[in-house]
Short mmCIF file of C-alpha atoms and ligand atoms in Angstrom, two decimals:
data_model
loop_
_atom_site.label_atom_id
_atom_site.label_comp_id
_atom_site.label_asym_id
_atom_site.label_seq_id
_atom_site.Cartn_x
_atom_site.Cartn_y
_atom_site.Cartn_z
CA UNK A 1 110.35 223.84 87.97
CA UNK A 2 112.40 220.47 88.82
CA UNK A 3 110.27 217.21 88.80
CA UNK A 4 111.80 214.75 91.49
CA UNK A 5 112.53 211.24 89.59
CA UNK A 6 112.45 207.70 91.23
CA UNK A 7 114.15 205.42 89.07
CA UNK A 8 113.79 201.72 89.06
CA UNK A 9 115.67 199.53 87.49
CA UNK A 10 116.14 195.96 86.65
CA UNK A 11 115.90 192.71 85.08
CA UNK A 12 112.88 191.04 83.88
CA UNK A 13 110.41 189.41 86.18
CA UNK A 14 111.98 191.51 89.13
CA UNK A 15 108.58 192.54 90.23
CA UNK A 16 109.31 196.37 89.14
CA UNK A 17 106.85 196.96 86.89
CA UNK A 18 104.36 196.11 89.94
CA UNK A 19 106.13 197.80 92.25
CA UNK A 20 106.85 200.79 90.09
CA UNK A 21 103.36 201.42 89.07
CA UNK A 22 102.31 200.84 93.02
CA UNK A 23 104.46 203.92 93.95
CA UNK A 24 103.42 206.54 91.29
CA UNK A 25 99.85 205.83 92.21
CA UNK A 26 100.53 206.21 95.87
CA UNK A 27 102.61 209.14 95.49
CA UNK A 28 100.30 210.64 92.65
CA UNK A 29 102.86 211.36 90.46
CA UNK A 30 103.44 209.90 86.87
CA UNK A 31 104.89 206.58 85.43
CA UNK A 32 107.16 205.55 82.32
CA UNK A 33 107.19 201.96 81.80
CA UNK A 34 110.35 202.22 79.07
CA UNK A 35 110.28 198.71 78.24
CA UNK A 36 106.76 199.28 76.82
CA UNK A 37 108.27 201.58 74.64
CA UNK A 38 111.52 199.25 73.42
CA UNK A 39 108.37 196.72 73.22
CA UNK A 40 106.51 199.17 71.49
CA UNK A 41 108.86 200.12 68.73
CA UNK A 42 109.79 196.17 68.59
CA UNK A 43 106.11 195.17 67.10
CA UNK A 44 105.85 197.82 65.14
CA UNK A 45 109.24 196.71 63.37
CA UNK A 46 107.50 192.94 63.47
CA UNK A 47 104.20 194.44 61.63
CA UNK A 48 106.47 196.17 59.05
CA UNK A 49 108.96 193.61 58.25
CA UNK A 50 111.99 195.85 59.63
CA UNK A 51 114.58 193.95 61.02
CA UNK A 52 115.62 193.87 64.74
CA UNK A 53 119.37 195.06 63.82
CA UNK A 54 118.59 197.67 61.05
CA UNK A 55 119.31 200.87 62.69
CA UNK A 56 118.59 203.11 60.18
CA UNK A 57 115.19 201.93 59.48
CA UNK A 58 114.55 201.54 63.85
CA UNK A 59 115.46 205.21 64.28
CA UNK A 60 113.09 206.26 61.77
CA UNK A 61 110.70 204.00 62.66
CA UNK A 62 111.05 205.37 66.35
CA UNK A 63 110.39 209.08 64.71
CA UNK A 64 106.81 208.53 63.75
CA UNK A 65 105.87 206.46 66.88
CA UNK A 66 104.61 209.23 68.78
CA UNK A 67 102.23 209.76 66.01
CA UNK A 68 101.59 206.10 66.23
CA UNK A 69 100.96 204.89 69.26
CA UNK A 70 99.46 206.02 72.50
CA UNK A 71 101.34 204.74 75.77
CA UNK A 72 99.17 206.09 78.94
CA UNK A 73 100.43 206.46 82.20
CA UNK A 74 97.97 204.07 84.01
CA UNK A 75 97.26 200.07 83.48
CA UNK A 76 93.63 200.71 83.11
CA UNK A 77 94.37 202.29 79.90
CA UNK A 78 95.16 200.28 76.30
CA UNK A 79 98.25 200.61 74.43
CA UNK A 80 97.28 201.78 71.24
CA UNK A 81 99.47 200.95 67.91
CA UNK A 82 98.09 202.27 64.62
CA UNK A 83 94.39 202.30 65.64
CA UNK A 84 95.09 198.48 67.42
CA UNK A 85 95.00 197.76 70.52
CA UNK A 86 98.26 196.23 71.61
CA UNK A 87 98.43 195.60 75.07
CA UNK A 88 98.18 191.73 75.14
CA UNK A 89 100.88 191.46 72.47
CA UNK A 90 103.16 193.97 74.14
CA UNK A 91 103.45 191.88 76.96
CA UNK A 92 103.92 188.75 75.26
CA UNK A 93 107.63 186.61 75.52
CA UNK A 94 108.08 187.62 71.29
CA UNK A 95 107.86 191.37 71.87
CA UNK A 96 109.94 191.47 74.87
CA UNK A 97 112.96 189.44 73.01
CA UNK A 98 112.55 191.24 69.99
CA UNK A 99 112.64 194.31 72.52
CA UNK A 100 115.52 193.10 73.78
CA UNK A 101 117.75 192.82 70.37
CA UNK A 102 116.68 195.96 69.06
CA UNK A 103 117.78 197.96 72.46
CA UNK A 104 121.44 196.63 71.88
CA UNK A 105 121.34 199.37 69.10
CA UNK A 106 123.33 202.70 70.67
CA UNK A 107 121.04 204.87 67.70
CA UNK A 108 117.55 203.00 68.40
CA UNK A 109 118.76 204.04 72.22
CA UNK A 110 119.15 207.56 71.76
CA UNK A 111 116.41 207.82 69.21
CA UNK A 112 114.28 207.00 72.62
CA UNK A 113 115.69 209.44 74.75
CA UNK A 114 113.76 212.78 74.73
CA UNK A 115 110.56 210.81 74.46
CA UNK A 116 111.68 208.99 78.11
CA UNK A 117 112.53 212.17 79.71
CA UNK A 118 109.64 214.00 77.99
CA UNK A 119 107.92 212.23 80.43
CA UNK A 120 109.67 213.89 83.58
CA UNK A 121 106.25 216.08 84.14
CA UNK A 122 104.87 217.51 88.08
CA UNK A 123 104.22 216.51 90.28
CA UNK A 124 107.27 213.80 89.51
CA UNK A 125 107.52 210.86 87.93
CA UNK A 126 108.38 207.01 88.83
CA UNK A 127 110.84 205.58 86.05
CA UNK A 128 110.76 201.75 85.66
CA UNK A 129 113.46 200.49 82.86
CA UNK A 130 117.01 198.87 82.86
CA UNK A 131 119.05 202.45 82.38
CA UNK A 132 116.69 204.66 84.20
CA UNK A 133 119.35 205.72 86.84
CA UNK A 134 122.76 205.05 84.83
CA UNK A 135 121.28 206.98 81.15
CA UNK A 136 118.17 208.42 81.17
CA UNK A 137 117.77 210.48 84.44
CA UNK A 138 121.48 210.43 85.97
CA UNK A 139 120.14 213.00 88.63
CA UNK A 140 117.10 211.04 89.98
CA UNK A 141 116.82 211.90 93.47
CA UNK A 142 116.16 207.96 94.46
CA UNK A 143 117.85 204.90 92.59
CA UNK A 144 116.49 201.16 93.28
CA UNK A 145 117.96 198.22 91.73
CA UNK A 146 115.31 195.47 92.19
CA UNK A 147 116.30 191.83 91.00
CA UNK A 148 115.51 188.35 92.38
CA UNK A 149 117.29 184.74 91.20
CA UNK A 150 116.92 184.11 87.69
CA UNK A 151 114.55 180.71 88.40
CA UNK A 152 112.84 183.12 90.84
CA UNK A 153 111.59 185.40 88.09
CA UNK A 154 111.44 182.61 85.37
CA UNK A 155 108.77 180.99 87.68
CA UNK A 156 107.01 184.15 87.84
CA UNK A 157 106.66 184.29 84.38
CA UNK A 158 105.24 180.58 84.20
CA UNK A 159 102.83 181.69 86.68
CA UNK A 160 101.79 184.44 84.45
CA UNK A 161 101.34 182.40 81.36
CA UNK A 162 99.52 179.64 82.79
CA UNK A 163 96.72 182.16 84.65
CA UNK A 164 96.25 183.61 80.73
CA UNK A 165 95.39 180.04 79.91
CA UNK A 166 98.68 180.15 77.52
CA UNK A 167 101.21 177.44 77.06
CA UNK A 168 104.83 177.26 79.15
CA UNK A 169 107.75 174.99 80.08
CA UNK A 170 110.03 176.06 83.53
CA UNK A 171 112.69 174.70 82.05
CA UNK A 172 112.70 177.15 78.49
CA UNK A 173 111.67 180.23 80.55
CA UNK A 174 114.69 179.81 82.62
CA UNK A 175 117.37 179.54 79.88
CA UNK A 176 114.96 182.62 77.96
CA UNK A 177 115.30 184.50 81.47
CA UNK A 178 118.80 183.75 81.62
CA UNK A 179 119.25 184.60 77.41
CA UNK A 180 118.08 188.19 77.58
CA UNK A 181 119.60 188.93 81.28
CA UNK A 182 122.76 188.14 79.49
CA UNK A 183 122.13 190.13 76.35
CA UNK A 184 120.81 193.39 78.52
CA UNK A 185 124.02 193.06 80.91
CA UNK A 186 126.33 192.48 78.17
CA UNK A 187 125.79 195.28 75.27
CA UNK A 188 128.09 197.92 74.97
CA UNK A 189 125.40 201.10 75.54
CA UNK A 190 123.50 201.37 78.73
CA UNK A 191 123.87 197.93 79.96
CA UNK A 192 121.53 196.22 82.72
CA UNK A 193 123.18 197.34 85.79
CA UNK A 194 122.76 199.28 89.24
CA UNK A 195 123.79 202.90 89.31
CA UNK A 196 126.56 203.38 91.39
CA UNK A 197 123.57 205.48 94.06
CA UNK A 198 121.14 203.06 93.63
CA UNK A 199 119.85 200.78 96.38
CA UNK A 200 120.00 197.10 95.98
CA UNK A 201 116.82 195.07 96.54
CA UNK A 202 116.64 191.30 96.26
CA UNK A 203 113.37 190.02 96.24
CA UNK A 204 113.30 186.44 95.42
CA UNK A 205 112.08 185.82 98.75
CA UNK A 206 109.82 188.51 99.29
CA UNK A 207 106.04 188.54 98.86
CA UNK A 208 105.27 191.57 96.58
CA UNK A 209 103.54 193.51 99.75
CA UNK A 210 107.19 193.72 101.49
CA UNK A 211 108.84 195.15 99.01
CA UNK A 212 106.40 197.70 98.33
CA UNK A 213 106.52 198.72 102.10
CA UNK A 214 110.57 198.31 101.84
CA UNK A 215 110.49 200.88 98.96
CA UNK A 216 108.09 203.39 101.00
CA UNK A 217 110.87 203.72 103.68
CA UNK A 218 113.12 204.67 101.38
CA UNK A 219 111.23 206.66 99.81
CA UNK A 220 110.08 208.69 103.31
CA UNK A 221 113.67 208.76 104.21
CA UNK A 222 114.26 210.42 100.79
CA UNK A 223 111.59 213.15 100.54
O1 LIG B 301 111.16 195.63 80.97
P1 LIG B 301 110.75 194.85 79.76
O2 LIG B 301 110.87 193.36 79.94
O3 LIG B 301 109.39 195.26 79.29
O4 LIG B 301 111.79 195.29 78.59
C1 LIG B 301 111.84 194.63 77.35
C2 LIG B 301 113.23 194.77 76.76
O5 LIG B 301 113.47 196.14 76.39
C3 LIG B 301 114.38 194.40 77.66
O6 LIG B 301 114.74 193.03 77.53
C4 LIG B 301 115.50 195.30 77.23
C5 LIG B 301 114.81 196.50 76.65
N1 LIG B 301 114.83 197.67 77.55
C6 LIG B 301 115.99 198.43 77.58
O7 LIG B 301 116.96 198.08 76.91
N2 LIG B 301 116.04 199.57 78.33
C7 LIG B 301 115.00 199.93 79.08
N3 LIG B 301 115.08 201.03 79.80
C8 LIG B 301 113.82 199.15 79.10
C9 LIG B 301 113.78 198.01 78.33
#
């Protein structure tokens, strides 16, 4: 039976996540947050000492995380990592960076591959990454790019931080932003860019609301 795919991509603090996991719940259909699972593999490395450019060890270590770990489909659900509860740390600036170095690795890459397109299950699924639509499901039948101006998403971020009650400086979280845009555009397999199908959406100046409905009439058009 094919399983329609809507893949969106893009850099951190583009608002995708959010949007993403707006869409599969108004559709019905499934979601794969793939950075959760770079972010995923990234602690567990962290809690065993394995270092962030040690392939070998990353691809094995990838092998048993799906005895590991569970990674639901909804928010309302915890991220489990050997019996923990992860979710907090998953999201936190450490996990995404380490996230970030470990994904330059082509093996650690295609060690996650079947796991992301396990996830391709009726009645479809919604695909929110940085290589959804150029790696992991070249056939989607609907391709966003969503990205907004570096400061734009570094002041997001802030934002985010300061309602936890956690520490932040503007002024690091923009050269950070900047940091791992460059690192996920830059490396050699699956790099942080739009598939050549996929529609562009800037939404620096966009309240969250307006690109949700922008992505509907796409979406409409689409199916
Ligand atoms: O989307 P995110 O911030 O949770 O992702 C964390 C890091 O994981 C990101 O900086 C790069 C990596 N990643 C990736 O290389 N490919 C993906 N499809 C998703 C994330």
């Amino acid at each position: 039976m094919h399983v329609p795919v809507i893949t969106i991509d893009g850099p951190s603090g583009s608002g995708k996540g959010a949007i993403s996991r707006a869409l599969a719940s108004r559709l019905g259909w499934n979601y794969l947050d793939s950075g959760s699972l770079y972010r995923l593999l990234a602690l567990a490395a962290l809690h065993e000492g394995i270092a962030l450019d040690d392939a070998a060890a990353l691809v094995d270590l990838a092998g048993q995380l799906g005895g590991r770990c569970s990674m639901p489909a909804t928010e309302t659900v915890a991220i489990m990592l050997d019996g923990e509860e992860v979710s907090a740390e998953l999201r936190t600036e450490a996990a995404g960076n380490a996230a970030s170095q470990l994904a330059v690795l082509p093996a650690v890459r295609r060690a996650l591959l079947d796991w992301q397109r396990d996830c391709r299950q009726p009645p479809g699924l919604v695909a929110d990454g940085r290589d959804m639509g150029t790696v992991v499901f070249p056939d989607a039948e609907l391709k966003l790019f969503l990205t907004a101006r570096p400061e734009v998403r570094a002041e997001r971020r802030y934002k985010q931080l300061k309602d936890m009650g956690k520490e932040a400086n503007l002024a690091d979280l923009i050269e950070e932003v900047k940091a791992r845009d460059e690192r996920d555009a830059t490396r050699r397999t699956a790099p942080l860019k739009p598939a050549e199908d996929a529609h562009l959406l800037d939404n620096s100046d966009a309240l969250e609301a307006a690109t949700l409905a922008e992505v509907l009439d796409l979406v409409r058009e689409r199916f």
